[in-house]
Coordinates of C-alpha atoms in Angstrom, one line a residue:
Chain P
M234 CA -49.2 -29.8 -34.0
A235 CA -50.5 -32.4 -31.6
G236 CA -48.6 -35.6 -31.8
T237 CA -45.4 -34.0 -33.1
D238 CA -44.2 -32.2 -30.0
H239 CA -42.3 -34.6 -27.9
T240 CA -40.2 -32.0 -26.1
K241 CA -40.4 -32.1 -22.3
T242 CA -41.2 -28.9 -20.4
P243 CA -37.8 -27.9 -19.1
E244 CA -37.4 -27.3 -15.4
P245 CA -36.9 -23.6 -14.8
A246 CA -33.2 -23.2 -14.2
L247 CA -32.0 -20.7 -11.5
S248 CA -30.3 -18.8 -14.4
D249 CA -33.8 -18.2 -15.9
L250 CA -34.8 -16.2 -12.8
A251 CA -33.9 -12.5 -12.4
T252 CA -30.7 -13.3 -10.6
P253 CA -27.2 -11.9 -11.4
T254 CA -24.6 -13.9 -13.3
V255 CA -21.2 -14.6 -11.8
I256 CA -18.3 -14.4 -14.3
L257 CA -14.9 -15.8 -13.1
V258 CA -12.1 -14.4 -15.3
E259 CA -9.2 -16.7 -15.8
P260 CA -9.7 -18.7 -12.6
Q261 CA -6.8 -21.0 -11.8
L262 CA -7.8 -23.6 -9.2
G263 CA -10.7 -25.9 -9.9
E264 CA -11.3 -26.1 -6.2
N265 CA -11.9 -22.3 -6.1
I266 CA -14.4 -22.6 -9.0
G267 CA -16.2 -25.3 -7.1
M268 CA -16.3 -23.3 -3.9
A269 CA -17.5 -20.3 -5.8
A270 CA -20.3 -22.4 -7.3
R271 CA -21.3 -23.5 -3.8
A272 CA -21.3 -19.9 -2.5
M273 CA -23.5 -18.9 -5.5
L274 CA -26.0 -21.6 -4.8
N275 CA -26.0 -20.7 -1.0
C276 CA -27.2 -17.3 -2.3
G277 CA -29.7 -18.6 -4.8
L278 CA -27.6 -17.9 -7.9
G279 CA -27.1 -20.4 -10.7
D280 CA -25.6 -18.7 -13.8
L281 CA -21.8 -19.2 -13.7
R282 CA -19.6 -18.2 -16.6
L283 CA -15.9 -18.9 -16.9
V284 CA -13.4 -16.9 -19.0
S285 CA -10.4 -19.1 -20.1
P286 CA -10.1 -21.3 -16.9
R287 CA -6.4 -22.2 -16.6
D288 CA -7.0 -26.0 -16.2
G289 CA -9.7 -26.3 -18.8
W290 CA -13.3 -27.3 -18.4
P291 CA -15.0 -29.5 -17.1
N292 CA -12.8 -29.9 -14.0
E293 CA -13.1 -32.7 -11.5
D294 CA -11.7 -30.6 -8.7
A295 CA -14.4 -28.0 -9.2
L296 CA -17.1 -30.6 -9.1
A297 CA -15.7 -32.1 -5.8
A298 CA -15.3 -28.7 -4.1
S299 CA -18.8 -27.6 -5.1
A300 CA -20.2 -29.8 -2.2
G301 CA -23.3 -30.6 -4.1
A302 CA -23.8 -27.5 -6.2
V303 CA -23.7 -29.8 -9.2
Q304 CA -26.4 -27.9 -11.1
V305 CA -24.2 -24.7 -11.1
I306 CA -21.1 -26.6 -12.2
E307 CA -22.9 -28.5 -15.0
A308 CA -24.6 -25.4 -16.3
A309 CA -21.4 -23.3 -16.3
R310 CA -20.4 -21.9 -19.7
V311 CA -16.9 -21.1 -20.9
F312 CA -15.9 -18.1 -23.0
K313 CA -12.6 -17.0 -24.5
T314 CA -12.9 -13.3 -23.6
T315 CA -14.5 -11.2 -20.9
A316 CA -16.2 -9.2 -23.7
E317 CA -17.9 -12.4 -25.0
A318 CA -18.9 -13.5 -21.5
I319 CA -20.8 -10.3 -20.8
A320 CA -22.1 -9.6 -24.3
D321 CA -25.7 -10.1 -23.3
L322 CA -25.6 -8.3 -19.9
N323 CA -26.9 -4.7 -19.5
F324 CA -25.3 -4.0 -16.1
V325 CA -21.9 -5.3 -15.1
L326 CA -19.9 -4.8 -11.9
A327 CA -16.2 -5.6 -11.5
T328 CA -14.9 -6.8 -8.1
T329 CA -11.5 -5.6 -7.1
A330 CA -9.5 -5.6 -3.9
R331 CA -7.3 -2.6 -4.6
H332 CA -7.7 0.9 -6.0
R333 CA -7.0 1.3 -9.7
D334 CA -5.3 4.2 -11.3
M335 CA -8.5 5.1 -13.1
T336 CA -11.6 7.1 -12.5
T337 CA -14.3 4.7 -11.6
R338 CA -17.3 4.6 -9.3
I339 CA -16.9 2.3 -6.4
V340 CA -19.8 0.7 -4.5
T341 CA -20.0 -1.6 -1.5
P342 CA -21.5 -5.1 -1.9
Q343 CA -24.7 -3.7 -0.2
Q344 CA -24.9 -0.8 -2.7
A345 CA -24.1 -3.2 -5.5
A346 CA -27.1 -5.4 -4.4
G347 CA -29.4 -2.4 -4.8
E348 CA -28.0 -1.5 -8.2
I349 CA -28.3 -5.0 -9.4
H350 CA -31.9 -5.2 -8.2
A351 CA -32.7 -1.9 -10.0
A352 CA -31.0 -3.2 -13.2
L353 CA -32.9 -6.5 -13.1
S354 CA -36.2 -4.9 -12.4
K355 CA -36.4 -3.9 -16.1
A356 CA -37.8 -6.7 -18.2
G357 CA -35.2 -8.5 -20.3
N358 CA -32.3 -6.9 -18.5
R359 CA -29.4 -9.1 -17.3
A360 CA -26.8 -8.2 -14.7
G361 CA -23.5 -9.8 -13.7
V362 CA -20.4 -9.5 -11.5
L363 CA -16.9 -10.0 -12.7
F364 CA -14.3 -11.7 -10.4
G365 CA -10.6 -11.8 -11.3
R366 CA -8.2 -14.7 -11.0
E367 CA -6.6 -15.6 -7.7
A368 CA -4.0 -13.3 -6.3
K369 CA -3.8 -11.0 -9.3
G370 CA -7.5 -10.0 -9.7
L371 CA -9.0 -8.4 -12.8
K372 CA -6.9 -6.7 -15.4
N373 CA -7.7 -3.0 -16.1
D374 CA -9.1 -3.9 -19.5
D375 CA -11.7 -6.1 -17.8
V376 CA -12.5 -3.4 -15.2
T377 CA -13.1 -0.8 -17.8
Q378 CA -15.9 -3.0 -19.3
A379 CA -17.9 -2.7 -16.1
D380 CA -20.3 0.0 -15.0
A381 CA -18.8 0.3 -11.6
I382 CA -16.4 -1.4 -9.2
V383 CA -17.5 -3.4 -6.2
M384 CA -15.0 -3.4 -3.4
V385 CA -15.5 -5.6 -0.3
P386 CA -14.3 -3.5 2.6
V387 CA -11.7 -5.6 4.5
N388 CA -8.7 -5.1 6.8
P389 CA -6.3 -3.0 4.7
A390 CA -3.4 -4.8 6.3
F391 CA -4.6 -8.2 5.1
S392 CA -7.0 -7.6 2.2
S393 CA -6.5 -10.7 0.0
L394 CA -9.8 -12.5 -0.1
N395 CA -10.2 -16.1 -1.2
L396 CA -12.0 -16.1 -4.6
A397 CA -15.1 -18.0 -3.3
Q398 CA -15.1 -15.7 -0.2
A399 CA -15.3 -12.7 -2.5
V400 CA -18.1 -14.3 -4.5
F401 CA -20.0 -15.0 -1.3
A402 CA -19.5 -11.5 0.0
V403 CA -21.0 -9.9 -3.0
C404 CA -23.7 -12.5 -3.8
H405 CA -24.9 -12.7 -0.2
E406 CA -25.7 -9.0 -0.1
W407 CA -27.8 -9.6 -3.2
Y408 CA -29.5 -12.5 -1.5
L409 CA -30.2 -10.5 1.7
A410 CA -31.8 -7.7 -0.4
A411 CA -33.8 -10.3 -2.4
I412 CA -35.3 -12.0 0.7
G413 CA -36.0 -8.6 2.4
D414 CA -36.1 -7.8 6.0
A415 CA -39.4 -9.5 6.6
E416 CA -37.8 -12.9 6.5
R417 CA -34.9 -12.1 8.8
P418 CA -35.2 -13.2 12.4
A419 CA -36.2 -10.7 15.1
L420 CA -34.0 -9.0 17.5
A421 CA -34.6 -8.8 21.3
I422 CA -33.5 -5.9 23.4
P423 CA -30.1 -6.5 25.1
K424 CA -29.8 -6.2 28.8
E425 CA -27.9 -3.3 30.3
T426 CA -26.5 -5.2 33.2
R427 CA -23.0 -6.6 33.4
P428 CA -23.3 -10.2 32.2
A429 CA -21.9 -13.1 34.1
N430 CA -19.1 -14.9 32.3
K431 CA -19.4 -18.5 31.4
A432 CA -17.2 -19.8 34.2
E433 CA -19.5 -18.1 36.7
L434 CA -22.6 -19.5 35.1
N435 CA -21.2 -23.0 34.8
G436 CA -20.1 -22.9 38.5
M437 CA -23.6 -22.1 39.5
L438 CA -25.1 -24.8 37.3
K439 CA -22.7 -27.5 38.6
H440 CA -23.5 -26.4 42.1
L441 CA -27.2 -26.8 41.4
G442 CA -26.7 -30.2 39.6
D443 CA -24.6 -31.6 42.4
E444 CA -27.1 -30.6 45.0
L445 CA -30.0 -32.0 43.0
E446 CA -28.1 -35.2 42.6
A447 CA -27.4 -35.4 46.4
S448 CA -31.0 -34.7 47.1
G449 CA -32.1 -37.7 44.9
F450 CA -33.7 -35.5 42.3
F451 CA -32.3 -37.7 39.5
H452 CA -34.0 -40.8 40.7
V453 CA -34.1 -42.3 37.2
A454 CA -30.6 -43.4 36.2
G455 CA -29.2 -41.3 33.3
K456 CA -31.6 -38.5 33.8
R457 CA -29.0 -35.9 34.8
P458 CA -27.5 -35.0 31.4
V459 CA -30.9 -34.1 29.9
M460 CA -31.9 -32.2 33.0
D461 CA -28.6 -30.4 33.1
R462 CA -29.1 -29.2 29.5
N463 CA -32.7 -28.1 30.2
L464 CA -31.5 -26.1 33.3
R465 CA -28.6 -24.6 31.4
N466 CA -30.9 -23.6 28.6
M467 CA -33.3 -21.8 31.0
F468 CA -30.6 -19.9 32.9
Q469 CA -28.7 -19.1 29.7
R470 CA -31.8 -17.4 28.3
A471 CA -32.1 -15.4 31.5
N472 CA -28.9 -13.4 30.6
L473 CA -27.9 -13.5 34.3
T474 CA -25.7 -10.9 35.8
E475 CA -22.7 -11.8 38.0
Q476 CA -24.7 -10.6 41.0
E477 CA -27.7 -12.8 40.1
V478 CA -25.4 -15.8 39.8
R479 CA -24.1 -15.2 43.3
T480 CA -27.7 -14.7 44.5
L481 CA -28.7 -18.0 42.9
R482 CA -25.8 -19.8 44.6
G483 CA -27.0 -18.4 47.9
V484 CA -30.4 -19.7 47.1
I485 CA -29.1 -23.2 46.4
S486 CA -27.0 -23.2 49.5
S487 CA -29.9 -22.0 51.6
L488 CA -32.3 -24.6 50.2
T489 CA -29.7 -27.3 50.8
R490 CA -29.3 -26.4 54.4
T491 CA -33.0 -26.6 54.9
H492 CA -33.1 -29.9 53.1
E493 CA -30.3 -31.3 55.3
K494 CA -32.2 -30.5 58.5
Chain J
M191 CA 16.1 -0.4 35.8
A192 CA 18.0 1.3 33.0
G193 CA 20.4 -1.1 31.3
T194 CA 18.6 -4.1 32.6
D195 CA 15.5 -3.9 30.4
H196 CA 16.3 -5.5 27.1
T197 CA 12.8 -6.5 26.2
K198 CA 11.4 -5.0 23.0
T199 CA 8.1 -3.2 23.1
P200 CA 5.8 -5.9 21.8
E201 CA 3.6 -5.1 18.9
P202 CA 0.0 -4.9 19.9
A203 CA -1.7 -8.2 19.0
L204 CA -5.0 -8.0 17.3
S205 CA -6.3 -10.2 20.1
D206 CA -5.5 -7.4 22.5
L207 CA -8.0 -5.1 20.8
A208 CA -11.7 -5.1 21.6
T209 CA -12.5 -7.7 18.9
P210 CA -14.5 -10.8 19.2
T211 CA -13.0 -14.3 19.6
V212 CA -13.7 -17.1 17.1
I213 CA -14.1 -20.6 18.6
L214 CA -14.1 -23.5 16.2
V215 CA -15.6 -26.6 17.9
E216 CA -14.1 -29.9 16.8
P217 CA -13.0 -28.7 13.3
Q218 CA -12.0 -31.6 11.1
L219 CA -9.9 -30.3 8.1
G220 CA -6.8 -28.3 8.7
E221 CA -7.5 -26.5 5.4
N222 CA -10.8 -25.2 6.8
I223 CA -9.1 -23.9 10.0
G224 CA -6.5 -22.1 7.8
M225 CA -9.2 -20.6 5.6
A226 CA -11.1 -19.5 8.7
A227 CA -8.0 -17.8 10.1
R228 CA -7.6 -16.0 6.7
A229 CA -11.2 -14.9 6.8
M230 CA -10.7 -13.7 10.4
L231 CA -7.7 -11.6 9.6
N232 CA -9.5 -10.2 6.5
C233 CA -12.0 -8.9 9.1
G234 CA -9.4 -7.6 11.5
L235 CA -9.8 -10.5 14.0
G236 CA -6.9 -12.4 15.6
D237 CA -8.1 -14.5 18.6
L238 CA -8.7 -18.0 17.4
R239 CA -9.5 -20.9 19.7
L240 CA -9.9 -24.5 18.8
V241 CA -11.9 -27.1 20.7
S242 CA -10.5 -30.6 20.1
P243 CA -9.4 -30.3 16.5
R244 CA -9.7 -33.8 14.9
D245 CA -6.2 -33.9 13.4
G246 CA -4.3 -32.3 16.4
W247 CA -2.5 -29.0 16.6
P248 CA -0.3 -27.5 15.1
N249 CA -1.5 -28.5 11.7
E250 CA 0.5 -27.9 8.5
D251 CA -2.6 -27.8 6.3
A252 CA -4.0 -25.0 8.4
L253 CA -0.8 -23.0 8.0
A254 CA -0.7 -23.5 4.2
A255 CA -4.4 -22.6 3.8
S256 CA -4.2 -19.5 5.9
A257 CA -2.6 -17.7 2.9
G258 CA -0.4 -15.6 5.2
A259 CA -2.6 -15.2 8.2
V260 CA 0.3 -16.8 10.2
Q261 CA -0.1 -14.6 13.2
V262 CA -3.7 -16.0 13.7
I263 CA -2.6 -19.6 13.3
E264 CA 0.4 -19.3 15.6
A265 CA -1.6 -17.5 18.3
A266 CA -4.4 -20.1 18.2
R267 CA -5.1 -21.9 21.5
V268 CA -6.5 -25.4 21.9
F269 CA -9.0 -26.4 24.5
K270 CA -10.6 -29.7 25.4
T271 CA -14.1 -28.5 25.9
T272 CA -16.3 -25.7 24.7
A273 CA -16.9 -24.6 28.3
E274 CA -13.1 -24.1 28.9
A275 CA -12.7 -22.3 25.6
I276 CA -15.3 -19.7 26.5
A277 CA -14.8 -19.5 30.3
D278 CA -13.5 -15.9 30.2
L279 CA -16.1 -14.6 27.7
N280 CA -19.1 -12.6 28.8
F281 CA -21.1 -12.8 25.6
V282 CA -21.2 -15.8 23.3
L283 CA -23.1 -16.5 20.1
A284 CA -23.5 -19.9 18.5
T285 CA -23.6 -20.2 14.7
T286 CA -26.0 -22.7 13.4
A287 CA -27.4 -23.5 9.9
R288 CA -30.7 -25.1 11.2
H289 CA -33.3 -24.4 13.7
R290 CA -32.9 -26.3 17.0
D291 CA -35.6 -27.8 19.1
M292 CA -35.0 -25.4 21.9
T293 CA -36.1 -21.9 23.0
T294 CA -33.3 -19.6 21.8
R295 CA -33.1 -16.2 20.4
I296 CA -31.9 -16.0 16.8
V297 CA -30.1 -13.0 15.3
T298 CA -28.7 -12.2 11.8
P299 CA -24.9 -11.6 11.4
Q300 CA -25.8 -7.9 11.2
Q301 CA -27.7 -7.9 14.5
A302 CA -24.9 -10.1 16.0
A303 CA -22.4 -7.4 15.0
G304 CA -24.4 -4.8 17.0
E305 CA -24.7 -7.0 20.0
I306 CA -21.0 -7.9 20.0
H307 CA -20.2 -4.2 19.8
A308 CA -22.5 -3.5 22.7
A309 CA -21.0 -6.3 24.7
L310 CA -17.4 -5.2 24.0
S311 CA -18.1 -1.6 24.8
K312 CA -18.0 -2.4 28.5
A313 CA -14.4 -2.5 29.9
G314 CA -13.1 -5.9 30.5
N315 CA -15.8 -7.7 28.6
R316 CA -15.0 -10.3 26.0
A317 CA -17.2 -11.7 23.3
G318 CA -16.9 -14.7 21.0
V319 CA -18.7 -16.7 18.3
L320 CA -18.9 -20.5 18.2
F321 CA -18.7 -22.4 15.0
G322 CA -19.4 -26.2 14.8
R323 CA -17.5 -28.8 12.9
E324 CA -18.0 -29.3 9.1
A325 CA -21.3 -30.8 8.0
K326 CA -22.7 -31.6 11.5
G327 CA -22.4 -28.2 13.1
L328 CA -22.6 -27.5 16.8
K329 CA -24.1 -29.9 19.3
N330 CA -27.1 -28.8 21.3
D331 CA -24.9 -28.9 24.5
D332 CA -22.6 -26.2 22.8
V333 CA -25.6 -24.2 21.6
T334 CA -27.0 -23.9 25.1
Q335 CA -23.8 -22.3 26.4
A336 CA -24.4 -19.3 24.1
D337 CA -26.5 -16.2 24.7
A338 CA -28.1 -16.4 21.3
I339 CA -27.9 -18.1 17.9
V340 CA -26.5 -16.4 14.8
M341 CA -28.1 -17.8 11.7
V342 CA -26.7 -16.7 8.3
P343 CA -29.7 -16.3 6.0
V344 CA -29.0 -18.5 2.9
N345 CA -30.9 -20.4 0.2
P346 CA -33.0 -22.9 2.1
A347 CA -32.7 -25.4 -0.7
F348 CA -28.9 -25.3 -0.3
S349 CA -27.9 -24.0 3.1
S350 CA -24.6 -25.8 3.8
L351 CA -22.0 -23.2 4.2
N352 CA -18.3 -23.9 4.0
L353 CA -16.8 -23.4 7.6
A354 CA -14.6 -20.4 6.6
Q355 CA -17.5 -18.9 4.6
A356 CA -19.6 -19.0 7.8
V357 CA -16.8 -17.4 9.8
F358 CA -16.5 -14.7 7.2
A359 CA -20.2 -14.1 7.0
V360 CA -20.4 -13.4 10.7
C361 CA -17.0 -11.6 11.2
H362 CA -17.4 -9.4 8.2
E363 CA -20.6 -7.8 9.5
W364 CA -18.7 -7.1 12.7
Y365 CA -15.9 -5.5 10.6
L366 CA -18.4 -3.4 8.7
A367 CA -19.9 -2.1 11.9
A368 CA -16.5 -1.5 13.3
I369 CA -15.2 0.7 10.4
G370 CA -18.5 2.5 10.0
D371 CA -19.9 4.1 6.9
A372 CA -17.3 6.9 6.9
E373 CA -14.5 4.7 5.7
R374 CA -16.4 2.9 3.0
P375 CA -15.4 3.8 -0.5
A376 CA -17.4 6.1 -2.9
L377 CA -15.6 7.3 -6.0
A378 CA -12.0 6.4 -6.7
I379 CA -10.0 9.0 -8.5
P380 CA -6.3 9.1 -9.2
K381 CA -4.4 11.4 -6.9
E382 CA -2.9 13.5 -9.6
T383 CA -6.2 14.7 -11.0
R384 CA -9.6 16.0 -9.9
P385 CA -13.1 16.0 -11.3
A386 CA -13.4 18.4 -14.2
N387 CA -15.4 21.6 -13.5
K388 CA -18.2 22.7 -15.7
A389 CA -16.2 25.4 -17.5
E390 CA -13.7 22.8 -18.6
L391 CA -16.4 20.4 -19.6
N392 CA -18.3 23.1 -21.6
G393 CA -15.0 24.3 -23.2
M394 CA -14.4 20.8 -24.5
L395 CA -18.0 20.4 -25.7
K396 CA -17.9 23.8 -27.5
H397 CA -14.6 22.7 -29.1
L398 CA -16.2 19.5 -30.2
G399 CA -19.4 21.2 -31.5
D400 CA -17.4 23.9 -33.4
E401 CA -15.3 21.3 -35.1
L402 CA -18.3 19.2 -36.0
E403 CA -19.9 22.3 -37.4
A404 CA -16.8 23.1 -39.5
S405 CA -16.7 19.5 -40.8
G406 CA -20.3 19.7 -42.0
F407 CA -21.7 17.4 -39.4
F408 CA -24.8 19.4 -38.9
H409 CA -25.9 19.5 -42.5
V410 CA -29.5 19.9 -41.5
A411 CA -30.1 23.5 -40.3
G412 CA -31.0 23.7 -36.6
K413 CA -29.7 20.2 -35.8
R414 CA -26.8 21.5 -33.6
P415 CA -28.8 22.3 -30.4
V416 CA -30.3 18.9 -30.2
M417 CA -26.9 17.2 -30.9
D418 CA -25.1 19.4 -28.5
R419 CA -27.5 18.3 -25.8
N420 CA -27.1 14.7 -26.6
L421 CA -23.3 14.9 -26.5
R422 CA -23.4 16.9 -23.3
N423 CA -25.6 14.3 -21.7
M424 CA -23.2 11.5 -22.7
F425 CA -20.1 13.2 -21.4
Q426 CA -21.9 14.5 -18.3
R427 CA -22.7 11.0 -17.2
A428 CA -19.0 10.0 -17.6
N429 CA -18.0 12.1 -14.6
L430 CA -14.8 13.2 -16.4
T431 CA -11.7 14.3 -14.7
E432 CA -9.8 17.5 -15.7
Q433 CA -7.1 15.3 -17.2
E434 CA -9.6 13.4 -19.3
V435 CA -11.1 16.6 -20.6
R436 CA -7.7 17.7 -21.8
T437 CA -7.2 14.3 -23.4
L438 CA -10.5 14.6 -25.2
R439 CA -9.5 18.1 -26.5
G440 CA -6.3 16.5 -27.8
V441 CA -8.3 13.8 -29.5
I442 CA -10.6 16.4 -31.1
S443 CA -7.6 18.5 -32.3
S444 CA -5.8 15.4 -33.7
L445 CA -8.9 14.2 -35.5
T446 CA -9.4 17.7 -37.0
R447 CA -5.8 17.9 -38.3
T448 CA -6.3 14.6 -40.1
H449 CA -9.6 15.8 -41.4
E450 CA -8.1 19.0 -42.8
K451 CA -5.5 17.1 -44.9

């Protein structure tokens, strides 16, 4: 076949990887679709599907709000029904903000991440998460097509999440599970002492800076801002207690008196 | 003092509880401030502070985008400098998207939640999280005023988070730690029913098997035990409620009547 194959090797799309699909059902505002695409790409996801977007597709507002997640917007596919949009998926979760009058298993985003990983670990399997339209959420007919419900735990007195926020909340847990603990930064042991507040720390630092200035420490003009920052950074990391700040002020005063002799 | 005190008992403000403060440093778009306020209230937080918001304050766009988080917007306080905005705080975290050229401890939102809880567990202590302006983030001078950096782990190839998204990512981990595992959902079931017990499930399965037998379904001798097991397995996985079992028996009876005609 040499000489007849002129097709380029396509770049692997994010959607080709074993990542979950995001399905927005009847989204209304293009801006929210764009922000959802941005949130997806923040979490390494690329396969976006839209079920009957109210304002049609493509949508300029979506592109603008995606803040550069153009590849997600351009690869998005539109379907007429939820059933068609999820036809090739083996494992589907439905995101809802409220309890439904139906018997359904509910998982947290963290648990959802584990289940999606388990589903995707089988060759050829595809998984996805359904998100309903703004304000009203998913219809019960959509929810019953899912294997389980994902509910993002939020303040019950104010539980309405922005659509892109909900997408991020679910997808980010998947991303965290995907990168694993190894790549997360390390934790230092917190102090048990009562920490100084910022006014106390700043008071000490200003005291120190002023005395250094008076002593001619900043002999090069303009040197103080950089030195101030370096000193602040040092003392900040020290996690000083209120007592220690007072001690340091005593030290500064004492050194100054010696200096003035 | 009876008869002279006409003050109403004030509702406890969210900001009076031991919750962290959110400080937006030089935010640009009112819409982002509003969405950040909404994200805060989703996570049960109410104390919002603004350092030199570009378009002044109050801001109509912020109110509109808050989607009802009016209490957070109206209680927001404006400060000229970051130092003033955090003067009364004992523990401060700075959110950044990129590594800084300085020696600073970095924590994940989950670790930050633990540290904020530890800080707030001491009476009189206050904690807060700094978020920088859109696109540019916090200045190094702001970062050095914090005790540690919070970094939300995201796709390194597309790491720019919407401001409200970053606020949610950090505050939601605090909220999850605050509510604890006990209050997270497991299985939703309508109040008026309960999970079916095994006798009910078996009764329905026997009903089904008997009717199938009568209808000639098991035309091959000895086929029933295997088919019974397959049917049981299917209905077992469905986690049926008592109501649903009764519904299924009604379905079987109805189908049988049609069949007998």
